XYZ file of C-alpha atoms in Angstrom:
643
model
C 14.071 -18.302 -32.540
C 12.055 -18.717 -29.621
C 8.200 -18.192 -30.161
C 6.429 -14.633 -28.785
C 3.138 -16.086 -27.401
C 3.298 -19.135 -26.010
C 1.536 -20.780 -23.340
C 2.464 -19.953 -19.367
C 3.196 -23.709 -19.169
C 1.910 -25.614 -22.675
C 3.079 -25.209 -26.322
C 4.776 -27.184 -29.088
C 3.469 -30.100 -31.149
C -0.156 -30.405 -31.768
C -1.644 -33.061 -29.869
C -2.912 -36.354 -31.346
C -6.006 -36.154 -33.119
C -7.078 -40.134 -31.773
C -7.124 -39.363 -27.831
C -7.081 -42.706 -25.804
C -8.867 -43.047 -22.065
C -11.807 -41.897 -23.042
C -15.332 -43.368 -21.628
C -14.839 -47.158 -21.611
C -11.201 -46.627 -22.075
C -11.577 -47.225 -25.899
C -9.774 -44.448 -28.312
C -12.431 -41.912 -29.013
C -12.606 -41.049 -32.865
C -13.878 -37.627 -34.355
C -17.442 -37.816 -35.466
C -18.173 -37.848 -39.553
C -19.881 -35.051 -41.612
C -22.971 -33.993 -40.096
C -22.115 -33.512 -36.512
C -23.781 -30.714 -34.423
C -22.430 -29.368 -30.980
C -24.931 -28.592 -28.458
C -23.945 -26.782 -25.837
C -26.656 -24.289 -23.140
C -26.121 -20.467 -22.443
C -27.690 -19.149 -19.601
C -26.887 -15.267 -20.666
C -28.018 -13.800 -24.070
C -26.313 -11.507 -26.358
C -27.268 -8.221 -26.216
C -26.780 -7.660 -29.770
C -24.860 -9.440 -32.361
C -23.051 -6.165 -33.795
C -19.287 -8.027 -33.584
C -18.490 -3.867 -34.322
C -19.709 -2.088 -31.713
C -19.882 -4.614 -29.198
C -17.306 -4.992 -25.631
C -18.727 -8.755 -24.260
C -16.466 -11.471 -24.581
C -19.657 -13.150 -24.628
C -20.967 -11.362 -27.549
C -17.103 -11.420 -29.556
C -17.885 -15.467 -29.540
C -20.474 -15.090 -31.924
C -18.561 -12.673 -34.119
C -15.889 -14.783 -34.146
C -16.896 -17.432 -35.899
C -19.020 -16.163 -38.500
C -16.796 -12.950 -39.305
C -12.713 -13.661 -40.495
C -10.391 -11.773 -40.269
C -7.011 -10.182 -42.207
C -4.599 -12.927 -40.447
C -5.563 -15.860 -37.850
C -3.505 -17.628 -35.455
C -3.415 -21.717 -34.992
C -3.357 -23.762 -31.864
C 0.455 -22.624 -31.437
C -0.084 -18.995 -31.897
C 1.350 -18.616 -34.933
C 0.383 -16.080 -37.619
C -1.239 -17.211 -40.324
C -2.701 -15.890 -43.566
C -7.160 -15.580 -43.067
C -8.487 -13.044 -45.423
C -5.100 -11.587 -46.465
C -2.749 -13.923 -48.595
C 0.321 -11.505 -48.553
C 0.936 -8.395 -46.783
C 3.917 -5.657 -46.656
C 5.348 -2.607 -44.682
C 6.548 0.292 -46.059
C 8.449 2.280 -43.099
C 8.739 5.431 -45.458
C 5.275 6.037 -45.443
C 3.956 3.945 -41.794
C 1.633 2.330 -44.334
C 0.982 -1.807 -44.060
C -0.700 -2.802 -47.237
C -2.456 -6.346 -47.662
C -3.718 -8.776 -50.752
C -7.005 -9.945 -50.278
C -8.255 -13.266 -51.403
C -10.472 -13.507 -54.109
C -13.673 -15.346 -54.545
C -14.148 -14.577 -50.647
C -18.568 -14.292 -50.525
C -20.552 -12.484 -47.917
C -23.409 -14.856 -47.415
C -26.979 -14.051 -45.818
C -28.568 -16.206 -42.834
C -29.805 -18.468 -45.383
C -26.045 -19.660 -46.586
C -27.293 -17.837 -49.790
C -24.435 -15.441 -51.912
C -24.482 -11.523 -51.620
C -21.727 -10.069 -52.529
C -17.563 -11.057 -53.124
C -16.029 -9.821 -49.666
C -13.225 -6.433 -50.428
C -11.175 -4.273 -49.581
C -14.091 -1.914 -49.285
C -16.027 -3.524 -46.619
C -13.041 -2.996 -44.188
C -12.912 0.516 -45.315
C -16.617 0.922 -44.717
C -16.772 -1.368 -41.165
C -13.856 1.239 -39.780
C -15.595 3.923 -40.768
C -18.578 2.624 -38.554
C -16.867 1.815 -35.949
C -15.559 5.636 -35.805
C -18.979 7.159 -36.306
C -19.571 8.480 -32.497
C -23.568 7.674 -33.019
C -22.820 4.445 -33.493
C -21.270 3.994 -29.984
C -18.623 1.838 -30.884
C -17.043 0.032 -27.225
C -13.746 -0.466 -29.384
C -13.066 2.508 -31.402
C -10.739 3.799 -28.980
C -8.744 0.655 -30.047
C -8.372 2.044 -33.618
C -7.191 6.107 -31.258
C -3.445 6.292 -31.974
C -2.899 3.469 -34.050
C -4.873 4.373 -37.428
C -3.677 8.086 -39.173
C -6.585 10.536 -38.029
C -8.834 7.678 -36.429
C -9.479 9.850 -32.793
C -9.112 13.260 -34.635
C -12.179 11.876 -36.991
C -13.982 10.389 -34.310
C -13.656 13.536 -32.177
C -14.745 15.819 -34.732
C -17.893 14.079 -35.358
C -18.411 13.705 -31.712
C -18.402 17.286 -31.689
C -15.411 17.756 -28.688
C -14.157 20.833 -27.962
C -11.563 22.402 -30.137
C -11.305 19.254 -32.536
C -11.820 20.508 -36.413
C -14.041 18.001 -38.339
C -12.108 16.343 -41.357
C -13.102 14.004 -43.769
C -13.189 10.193 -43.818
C -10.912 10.351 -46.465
C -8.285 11.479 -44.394
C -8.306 8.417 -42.174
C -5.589 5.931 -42.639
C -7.498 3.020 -44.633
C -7.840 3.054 -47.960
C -9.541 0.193 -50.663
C -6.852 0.904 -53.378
C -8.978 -1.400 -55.772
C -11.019 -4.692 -54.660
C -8.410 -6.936 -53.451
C -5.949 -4.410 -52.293
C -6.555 -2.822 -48.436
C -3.836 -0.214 -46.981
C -3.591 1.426 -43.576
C -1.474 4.145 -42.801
C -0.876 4.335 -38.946
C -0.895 7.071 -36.874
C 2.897 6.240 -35.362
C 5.150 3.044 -35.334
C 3.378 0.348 -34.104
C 5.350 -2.994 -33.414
C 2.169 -4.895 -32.890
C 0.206 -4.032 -35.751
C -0.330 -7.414 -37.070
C -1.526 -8.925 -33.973
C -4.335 -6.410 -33.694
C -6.058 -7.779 -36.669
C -7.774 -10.623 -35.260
C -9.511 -8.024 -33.216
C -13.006 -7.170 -33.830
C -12.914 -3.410 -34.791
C -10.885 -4.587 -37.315
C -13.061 -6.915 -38.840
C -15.028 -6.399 -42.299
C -18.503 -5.664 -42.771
C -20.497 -5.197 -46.147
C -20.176 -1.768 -46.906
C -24.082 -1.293 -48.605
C -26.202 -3.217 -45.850
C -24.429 -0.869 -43.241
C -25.749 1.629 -45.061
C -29.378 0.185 -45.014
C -29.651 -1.308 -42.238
C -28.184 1.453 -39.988
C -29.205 1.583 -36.556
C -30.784 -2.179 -37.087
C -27.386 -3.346 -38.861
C -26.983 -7.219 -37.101
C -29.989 -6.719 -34.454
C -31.559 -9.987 -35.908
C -29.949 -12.775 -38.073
C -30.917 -11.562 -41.076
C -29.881 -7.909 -40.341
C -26.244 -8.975 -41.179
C -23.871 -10.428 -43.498
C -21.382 -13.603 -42.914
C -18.304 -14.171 -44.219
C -16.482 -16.535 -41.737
C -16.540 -20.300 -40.939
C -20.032 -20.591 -39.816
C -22.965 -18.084 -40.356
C -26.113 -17.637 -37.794
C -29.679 -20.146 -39.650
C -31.581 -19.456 -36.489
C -32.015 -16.609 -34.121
C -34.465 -16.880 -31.352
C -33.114 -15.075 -28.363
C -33.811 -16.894 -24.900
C -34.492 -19.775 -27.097
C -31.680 -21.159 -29.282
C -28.770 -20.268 -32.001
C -27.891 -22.141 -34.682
C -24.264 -21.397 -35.923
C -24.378 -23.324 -39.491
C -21.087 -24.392 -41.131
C -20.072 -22.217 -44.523
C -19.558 -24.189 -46.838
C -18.000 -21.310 -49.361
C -15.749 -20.207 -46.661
C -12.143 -20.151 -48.248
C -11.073 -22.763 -45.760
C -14.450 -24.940 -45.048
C -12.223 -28.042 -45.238
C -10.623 -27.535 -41.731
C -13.781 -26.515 -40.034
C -15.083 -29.804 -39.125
C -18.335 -29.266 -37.093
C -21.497 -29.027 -39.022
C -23.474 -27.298 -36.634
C -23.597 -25.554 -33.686
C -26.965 -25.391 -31.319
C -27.031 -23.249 -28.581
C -29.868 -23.406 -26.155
C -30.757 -20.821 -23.637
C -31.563 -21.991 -19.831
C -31.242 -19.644 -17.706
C -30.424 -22.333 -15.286
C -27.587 -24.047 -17.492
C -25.094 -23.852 -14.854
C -27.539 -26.314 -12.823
C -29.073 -28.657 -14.978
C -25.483 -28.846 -17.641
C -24.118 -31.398 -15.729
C -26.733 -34.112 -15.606
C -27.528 -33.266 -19.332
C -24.106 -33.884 -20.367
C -23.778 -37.158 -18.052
C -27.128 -38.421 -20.136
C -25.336 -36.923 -23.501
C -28.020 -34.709 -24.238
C -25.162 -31.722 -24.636
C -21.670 -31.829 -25.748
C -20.105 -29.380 -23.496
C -20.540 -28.234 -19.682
C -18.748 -26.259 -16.834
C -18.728 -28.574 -13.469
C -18.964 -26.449 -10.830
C -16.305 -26.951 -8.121
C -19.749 -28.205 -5.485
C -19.909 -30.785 -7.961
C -16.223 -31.855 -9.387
C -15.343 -33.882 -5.917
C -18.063 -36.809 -6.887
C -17.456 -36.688 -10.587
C -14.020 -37.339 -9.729
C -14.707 -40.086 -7.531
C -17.407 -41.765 -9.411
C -16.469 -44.810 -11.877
C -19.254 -43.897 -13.945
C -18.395 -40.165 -14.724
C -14.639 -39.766 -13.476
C -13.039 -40.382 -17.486
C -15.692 -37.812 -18.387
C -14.327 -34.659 -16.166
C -11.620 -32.912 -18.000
C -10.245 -28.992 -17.839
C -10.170 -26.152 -20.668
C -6.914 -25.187 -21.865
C -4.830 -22.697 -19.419
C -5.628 -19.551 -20.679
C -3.083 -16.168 -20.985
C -5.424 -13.830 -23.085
C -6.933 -12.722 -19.827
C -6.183 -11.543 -16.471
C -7.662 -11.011 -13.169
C -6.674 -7.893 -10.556
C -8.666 -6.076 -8.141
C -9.231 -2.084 -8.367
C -9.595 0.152 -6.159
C -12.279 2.758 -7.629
C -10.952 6.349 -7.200
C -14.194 7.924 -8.376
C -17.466 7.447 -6.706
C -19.345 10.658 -8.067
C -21.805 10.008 -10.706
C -21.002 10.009 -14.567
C -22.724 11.099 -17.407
C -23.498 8.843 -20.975
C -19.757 9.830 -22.096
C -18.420 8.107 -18.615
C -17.280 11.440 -17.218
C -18.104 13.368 -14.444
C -22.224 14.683 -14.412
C -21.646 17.941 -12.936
C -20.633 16.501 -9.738
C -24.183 16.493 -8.666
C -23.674 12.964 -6.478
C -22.413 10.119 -5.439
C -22.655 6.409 -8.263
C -22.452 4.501 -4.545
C -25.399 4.703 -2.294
C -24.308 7.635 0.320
C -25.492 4.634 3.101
C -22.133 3.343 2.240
C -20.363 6.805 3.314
C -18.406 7.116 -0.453
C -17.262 10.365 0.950
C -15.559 8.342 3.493
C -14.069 5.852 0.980
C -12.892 8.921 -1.431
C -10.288 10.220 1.542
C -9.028 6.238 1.928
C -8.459 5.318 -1.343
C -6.328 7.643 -2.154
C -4.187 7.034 0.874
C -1.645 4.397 -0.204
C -0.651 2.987 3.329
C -4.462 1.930 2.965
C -4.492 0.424 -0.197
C -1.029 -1.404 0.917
C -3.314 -2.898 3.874
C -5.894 -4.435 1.591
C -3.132 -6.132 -0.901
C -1.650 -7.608 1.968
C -4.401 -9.000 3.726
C -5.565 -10.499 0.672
C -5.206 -14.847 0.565
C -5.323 -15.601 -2.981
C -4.451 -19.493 -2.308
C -7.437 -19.754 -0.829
C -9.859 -18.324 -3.595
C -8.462 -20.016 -6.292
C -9.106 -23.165 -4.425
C -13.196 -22.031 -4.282
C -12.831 -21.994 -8.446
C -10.801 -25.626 -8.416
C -11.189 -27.331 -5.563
C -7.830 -29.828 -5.064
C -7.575 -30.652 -8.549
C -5.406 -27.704 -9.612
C -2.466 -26.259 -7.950
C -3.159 -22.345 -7.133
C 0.199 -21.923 -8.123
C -0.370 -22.167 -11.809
C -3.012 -19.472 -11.528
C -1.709 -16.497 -9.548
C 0.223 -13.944 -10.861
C 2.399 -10.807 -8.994
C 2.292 -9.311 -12.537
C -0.839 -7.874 -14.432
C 0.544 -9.163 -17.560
C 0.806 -12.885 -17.049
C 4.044 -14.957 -18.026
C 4.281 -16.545 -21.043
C 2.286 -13.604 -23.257
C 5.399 -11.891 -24.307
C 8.693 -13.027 -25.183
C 11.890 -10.800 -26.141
C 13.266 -12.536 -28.968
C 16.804 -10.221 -28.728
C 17.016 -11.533 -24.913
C 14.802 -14.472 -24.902
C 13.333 -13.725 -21.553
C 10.151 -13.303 -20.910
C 8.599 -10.351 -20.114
C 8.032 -10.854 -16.622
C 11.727 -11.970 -16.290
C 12.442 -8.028 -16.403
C 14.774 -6.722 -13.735
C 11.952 -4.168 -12.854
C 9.735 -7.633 -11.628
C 12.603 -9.137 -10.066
C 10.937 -7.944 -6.521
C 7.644 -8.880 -7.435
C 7.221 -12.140 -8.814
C 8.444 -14.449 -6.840
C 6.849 -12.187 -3.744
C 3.543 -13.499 -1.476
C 1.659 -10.436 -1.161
C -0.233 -12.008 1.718
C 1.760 -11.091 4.511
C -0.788 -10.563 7.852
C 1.871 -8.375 9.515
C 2.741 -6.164 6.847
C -1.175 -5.430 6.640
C -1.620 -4.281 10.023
C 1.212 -2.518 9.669
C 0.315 -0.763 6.965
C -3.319 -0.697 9.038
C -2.109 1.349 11.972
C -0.314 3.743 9.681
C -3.615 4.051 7.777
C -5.452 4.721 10.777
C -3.032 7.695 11.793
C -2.922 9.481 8.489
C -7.002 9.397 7.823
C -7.618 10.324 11.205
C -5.577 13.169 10.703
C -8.218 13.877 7.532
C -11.051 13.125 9.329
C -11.968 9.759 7.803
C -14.420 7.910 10.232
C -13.789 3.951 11.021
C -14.573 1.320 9.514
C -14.539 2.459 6.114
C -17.250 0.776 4.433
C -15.917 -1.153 1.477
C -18.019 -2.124 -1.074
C -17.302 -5.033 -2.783
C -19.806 -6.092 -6.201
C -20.241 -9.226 -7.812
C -22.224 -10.907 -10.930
C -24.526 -13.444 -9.735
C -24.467 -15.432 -12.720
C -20.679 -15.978 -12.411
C -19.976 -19.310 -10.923
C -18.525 -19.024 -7.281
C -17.575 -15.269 -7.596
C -19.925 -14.869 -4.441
C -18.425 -17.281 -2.892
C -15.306 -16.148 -3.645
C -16.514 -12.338 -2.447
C -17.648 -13.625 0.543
C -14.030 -15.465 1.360
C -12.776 -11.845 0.487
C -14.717 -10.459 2.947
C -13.395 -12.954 6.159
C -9.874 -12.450 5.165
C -9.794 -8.533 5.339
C -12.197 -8.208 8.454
C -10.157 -11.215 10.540
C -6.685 -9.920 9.402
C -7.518 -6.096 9.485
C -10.173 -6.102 12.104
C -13.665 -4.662 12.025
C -12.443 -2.030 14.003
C -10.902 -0.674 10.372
C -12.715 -2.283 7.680
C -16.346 -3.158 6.928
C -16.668 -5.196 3.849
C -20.140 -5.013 2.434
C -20.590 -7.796 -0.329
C -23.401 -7.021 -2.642
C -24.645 -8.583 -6.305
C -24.792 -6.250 -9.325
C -27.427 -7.212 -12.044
C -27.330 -10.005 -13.729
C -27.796 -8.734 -17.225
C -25.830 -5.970 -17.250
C -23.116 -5.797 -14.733
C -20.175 -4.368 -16.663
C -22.508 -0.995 -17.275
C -24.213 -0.741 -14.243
C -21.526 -1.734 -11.748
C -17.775 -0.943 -13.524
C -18.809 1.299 -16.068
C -20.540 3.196 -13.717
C -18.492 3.517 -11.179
C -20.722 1.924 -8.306
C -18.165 -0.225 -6.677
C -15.125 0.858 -4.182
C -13.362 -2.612 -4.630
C -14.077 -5.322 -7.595
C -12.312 -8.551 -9.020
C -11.549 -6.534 -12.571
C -10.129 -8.657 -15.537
C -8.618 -7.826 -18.806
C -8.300 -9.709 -21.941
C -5.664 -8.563 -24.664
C -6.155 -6.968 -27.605
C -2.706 -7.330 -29.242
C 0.434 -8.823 -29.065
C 2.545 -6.230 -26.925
C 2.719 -5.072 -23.045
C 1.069 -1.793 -23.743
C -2.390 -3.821 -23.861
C -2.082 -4.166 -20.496
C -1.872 -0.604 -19.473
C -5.946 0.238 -20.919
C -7.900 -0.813 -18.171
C -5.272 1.892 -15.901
C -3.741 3.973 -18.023
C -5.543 7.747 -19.150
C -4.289 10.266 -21.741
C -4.060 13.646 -20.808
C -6.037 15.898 -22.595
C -3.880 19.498 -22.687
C -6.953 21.043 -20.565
C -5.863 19.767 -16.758
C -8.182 16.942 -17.542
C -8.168 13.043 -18.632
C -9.735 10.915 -21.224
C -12.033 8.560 -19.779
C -9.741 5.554 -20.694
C -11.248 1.933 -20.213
C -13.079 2.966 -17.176
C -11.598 0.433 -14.799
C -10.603 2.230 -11.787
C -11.075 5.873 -12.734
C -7.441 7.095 -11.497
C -6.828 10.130 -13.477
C -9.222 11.441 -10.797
C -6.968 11.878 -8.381
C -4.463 13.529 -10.354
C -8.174 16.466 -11.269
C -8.691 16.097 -7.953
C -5.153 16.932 -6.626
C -5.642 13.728 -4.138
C -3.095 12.326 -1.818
C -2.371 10.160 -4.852
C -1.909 12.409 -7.811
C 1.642 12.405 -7.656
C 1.698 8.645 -7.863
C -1.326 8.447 -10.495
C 0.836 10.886 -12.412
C 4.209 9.025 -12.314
C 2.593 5.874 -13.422
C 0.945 7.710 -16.625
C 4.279 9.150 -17.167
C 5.966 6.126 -17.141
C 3.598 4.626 -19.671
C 3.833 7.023 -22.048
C 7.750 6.771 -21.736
C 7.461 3.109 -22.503
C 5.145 3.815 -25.589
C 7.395 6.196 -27.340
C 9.608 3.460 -27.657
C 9.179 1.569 -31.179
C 12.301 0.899 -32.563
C 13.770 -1.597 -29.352
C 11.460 -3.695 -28.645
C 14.337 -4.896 -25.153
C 14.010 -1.075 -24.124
C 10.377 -1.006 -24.994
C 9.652 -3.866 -22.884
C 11.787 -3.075 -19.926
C 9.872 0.701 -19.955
C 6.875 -0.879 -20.023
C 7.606 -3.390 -16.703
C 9.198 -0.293 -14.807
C 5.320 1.693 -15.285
C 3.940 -1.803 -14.350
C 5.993 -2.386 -11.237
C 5.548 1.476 -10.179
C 1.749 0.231 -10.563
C 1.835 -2.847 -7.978
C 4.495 -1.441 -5.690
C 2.153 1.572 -5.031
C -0.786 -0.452 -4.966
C -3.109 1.220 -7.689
C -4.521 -2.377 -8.379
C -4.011 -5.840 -6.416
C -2.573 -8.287 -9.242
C -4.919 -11.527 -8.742
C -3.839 -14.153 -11.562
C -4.926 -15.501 -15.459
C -8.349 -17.554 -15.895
C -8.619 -20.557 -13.486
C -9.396 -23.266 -16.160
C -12.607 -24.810 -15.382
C -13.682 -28.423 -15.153
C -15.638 -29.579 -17.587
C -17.357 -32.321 -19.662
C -16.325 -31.718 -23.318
C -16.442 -33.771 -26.395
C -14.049 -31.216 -28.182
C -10.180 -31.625 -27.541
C -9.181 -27.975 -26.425
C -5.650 -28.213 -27.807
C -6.879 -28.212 -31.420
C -8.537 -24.859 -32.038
C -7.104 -22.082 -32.634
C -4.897 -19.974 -29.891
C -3.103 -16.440 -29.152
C -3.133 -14.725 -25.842
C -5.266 -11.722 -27.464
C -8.036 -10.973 -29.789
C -10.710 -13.485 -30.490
C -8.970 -16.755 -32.210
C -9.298 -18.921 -28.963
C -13.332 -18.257 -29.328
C -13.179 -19.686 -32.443
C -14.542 -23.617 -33.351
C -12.613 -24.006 -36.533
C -10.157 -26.580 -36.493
C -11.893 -28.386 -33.863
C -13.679 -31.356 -34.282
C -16.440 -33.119 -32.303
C -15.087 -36.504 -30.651
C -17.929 -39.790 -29.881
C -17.246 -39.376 -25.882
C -16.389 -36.811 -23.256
C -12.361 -36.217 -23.193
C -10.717 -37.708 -20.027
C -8.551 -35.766 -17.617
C -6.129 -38.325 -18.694
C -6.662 -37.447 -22.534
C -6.282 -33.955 -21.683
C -3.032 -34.712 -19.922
C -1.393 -36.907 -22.436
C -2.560 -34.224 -25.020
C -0.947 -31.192 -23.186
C 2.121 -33.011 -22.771
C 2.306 -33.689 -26.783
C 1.849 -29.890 -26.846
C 4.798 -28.965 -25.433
């Protein structure tokens, strides 16, 4: 039986643990007990609540101090974590899991609280749906736990939803070691949404102490996973200290982990690691060319392993009015983009597919990928025509992978960059918004994060192509940085963009994850829930745009593929018609899956833990600290025993 999750080009054996090439061209052996990992951070957490939090940044922490039901290994496969047994009763929708015993919560000291139960998951859920606790992933728990969104509306106060009782919620603690869910439907991917955080534990009394401060400081918060937070200092340094009552301490092998803030880590990491003063460091691509080509640091330069658990795609925003704190629609008082860049102007275009078709196609992807990696990496192991990238799902009745479906058999093997089918799609463009009196060029505005290595660059690439292919005459591409510190909320969350590299990570093991960051519920009154906030579509369909039939057919087609839970062949082939429909109309530009950076790492990247969702691959267990920087060479050889 061929494996679900595996790699878009690595998987198999585990490599070696003795990796040869490195440094003088000795072997490089795994340091002893004691070791520490020191690595910089140049952007701080903005809390450490692993239950409320949406950061990928922040889920790092939570990951390795917080376990979970089940875990994955380095070859994505399930494993038993907190759970040592777990069944499925069909009858009843209801998966019910044994609980290890002897499991400890464990303060910031390493000292013992509390034996970790069945309770504290049934007490973390219930925080996580508590609307004043503004949860980022509750909506993950909407649909999939019995009466999670009906409870979570009703506190919330929404119209016409009845308040009901916790108790009616599908999680239960039938004694200490013994946690049940009931789900709200058939769920085929149930399992893999474990290692998620809203599904993690927390200790059900200090939630209730703590409240609003619950894990604002180290010692506002409990640990029960392989490591637990000593130190807290923020803009200073975190320790991440290993637990040494964790129920599987002996295959988490680093000691210590020392984070140091810099705010200019992406500057200075590179000499510190050359002078071994840190363990880890992204090389920027200015940077990788004499690395490469220096004796003295060449067998230091290595990559991080090709990662599937995100994806990258550009959207199109189809709302520019402002939003209220619930991410809706304030009255429709204004504009979220500056009226200097005419976002009445943009409102008609966007929603005019022949002008969306003109962007995809004037868009060289080769040639951004190559700002991120320089020679060193073919672009062609990067890009994607699909938003869910090869290799995450597999049919096991069929054996194909998901992005084998007939429904992609147009798409992925297409170059989207295609300079005559642009203007093409240009001049009709022209004609039709003429016609609606849109005024030329439409001012595009394009965002970035300036603390995201060469995503100006990148931007500013972005903004040649369209203006030489399209011409200025029809496009004006305004690049501008967001805030460093909070981008996501005051730039994509807010809707203060018209056109934005977007990515997605998944949450669980199925093609339906890919649908949140698009994909809005209807909710019986005309309007739409406010989904993942991405690219706002569902306003077109309110707004009875030039694209709500097309926004419409696409949520139609989703929620045809999600009523399917019993055929996981039909399932999946639903699921690649909706996400075909998506491209082919161009409601989002598919980009491609995390360019693996270059870096100078003393940990070999093939031995931690791995799936293509949730948090596993942000975890440090099984991973242990080697005396010298892996070689490109080492990472090579080790990929290759992978396989």
């Amino acid at each position: 039986m061929k494996k679900k999750l595996l790699s878009m080009v690595l998987c198999g054996a585990m490599a070696a643990a003795m990796l040869t090439g490195c440094g003088d061209g000795q072997s490089a052996s795994a340091s002893g007990s004691g070791s520490m990992y020191r690595v910089l951070y140049s952007s701080e957490v903005s809390s450490l609540n692993y239950l409320t939090t949406a950061t990928t940044n922040e889920y790092q922490i939570g990951a390795n101090v917080i376990d979970t039901l089940v875990e994955y290994d380095s070859f994505s496969n399930l494993q038993p974590g907190l759970a040592t047994e777990w069944s499925y009763d069909d009858a009843t929708l209801t998966w019910t899991f044994t609980l290890r015993e002897g499991q400890k919560w464990i303060d910031y000291t390493g000292a013992e609280v509390a034996d970790v139960t069945a309770q504290d998951f049934v007490d973390a859920m219930a925080y996580v749906l508590d609307p004043a606790n503004n949860s980022a992933t509750a909506g993950n728990l909407f649909g999939t736990i019995k009466n999670a969104e009906e409870y979570y509306n009703g506190l919330a106060g929404e119209e016409g939803a009845a308040k009901i009782d916790f108790s009616e919620v599908g999680v239960k603690a039938v004694d200490a070691t013994t946690l049940q869910y009931t789900l709200a439907s058939e769920c085929p991917y149930f399992l893999s949404m474990l290692t998620y955080v809203c599904f993690m534990p927390a200790y059900g009394p200090q939630l209730a102490e703590q409240g609003a401060n619950f894990a604002t400081t180290a010692d506002t918060m409990y640990y029960c996973g392989a490591y637990y937070i000593s130190a807290f200092e923020p803009q200073e340094q975190m320790i991440l200290t290993k637990n040494p009552n964790n129920w599987d301490a002996e295959h988490v092998y680093i000691e210590a982990i020392q984070r140091t803030y810099n705010a200019e880590a992406d500057t200075i990491g590179a000499e510190m690691a050359k002078r071994g003063e840190i363990d880890q460091t992204t090389l920027g691509s200015d940077i990788v060319d004499a690395w490469m080509s220096d004796s003295a640091t060449s067998n230091m330069v290595s990559m991080q392993r090709p990662k599937i658990d995100f994806d990258y795609f550009y959207c199109f925003n189809f709302n520019v009015h402002k939003l209220n704190e619930d991410f809706y629609r304030d009255g429709m008082t204004g504009y979220s983009i500056d009226e200097k860049y005419e976002p009445q102007n943009w409102e008609i275009a966007v929603n005019n597919e022949n002008f969306r078709q003109s962007i995809m196609h004037a868009i060289n992807r080769t040639s951004t990928v190559y700002i991120s990696t320089g020679d060193y990496a073919d672009p062609a192991n990067y890009i994607q025509n699909t938003i869910t990238p090869a290799g995450f799902s597999v049919d096991e009745a069929t054996g194909k992978d998901y992005t084998e479906q007939e429904a992609f058999a147009d798409i992925v093997s297409k170059d989207f960059y295609d300079e005559a089918a642009a203007v093409a799609y240009k001049e009709a463009a022209m004609e039709e918004l003429a016609a609606e009196g849109v005024t030329f060029p439409v001012k595009t505005l394009v965002r970035y994060n300036p603390t995201t290595t060469n995503w100006e660059e990148e931007c500013v690439v972005l903004e040649q192509q369209l203006e030489s292919v399209l011409g200025t005459d029809y496009i004006d591409v305004i690049v501008e940085a967001g805030p460093a510190d909070s981008f996501l909320t005051d730039v994509r969350r807010s809707s203060d963009y018209m056109l934005l590299l977007c990515n997605w990570g998944a949450d669980y093991a199925d093609p339906e994850t890919w649908t949140d960051p698009f994909y809005q519920a209807a909710n019986g009154d005309g309007t739409y829930n406010r989904g993942m906030r991405y690219a706002y579509m569902a306003y077109a369909i309110e707004d009875n745009t030039a694209s709500a039939d097309t926004v419409k057919e696409y949520f139609e087609l989703v929620e045809a593929a999600k009523a399917i839970t019993d055929d996981t062949t039909a399932r999946y082939a639903a699921f690649a018609e909706a996400e075909s429909f998506l491209i082919e109309h161009a409601l989002a530009v598919p980009y491609g899956v995390t360019v693996s950076d270059f870096v100078v790492s003393r940990l070999n990247p093939w031995e931690g833990q791995y799936a293509a969702f949730g948090v596993s691959n942000l975890r440090y267990k099984g991973q242990k600290l080697y005396d010298s920087p892996i070689s490109m060479e080492d990472f090579e050889k080790a990929a290759e025993e992978h396989k």
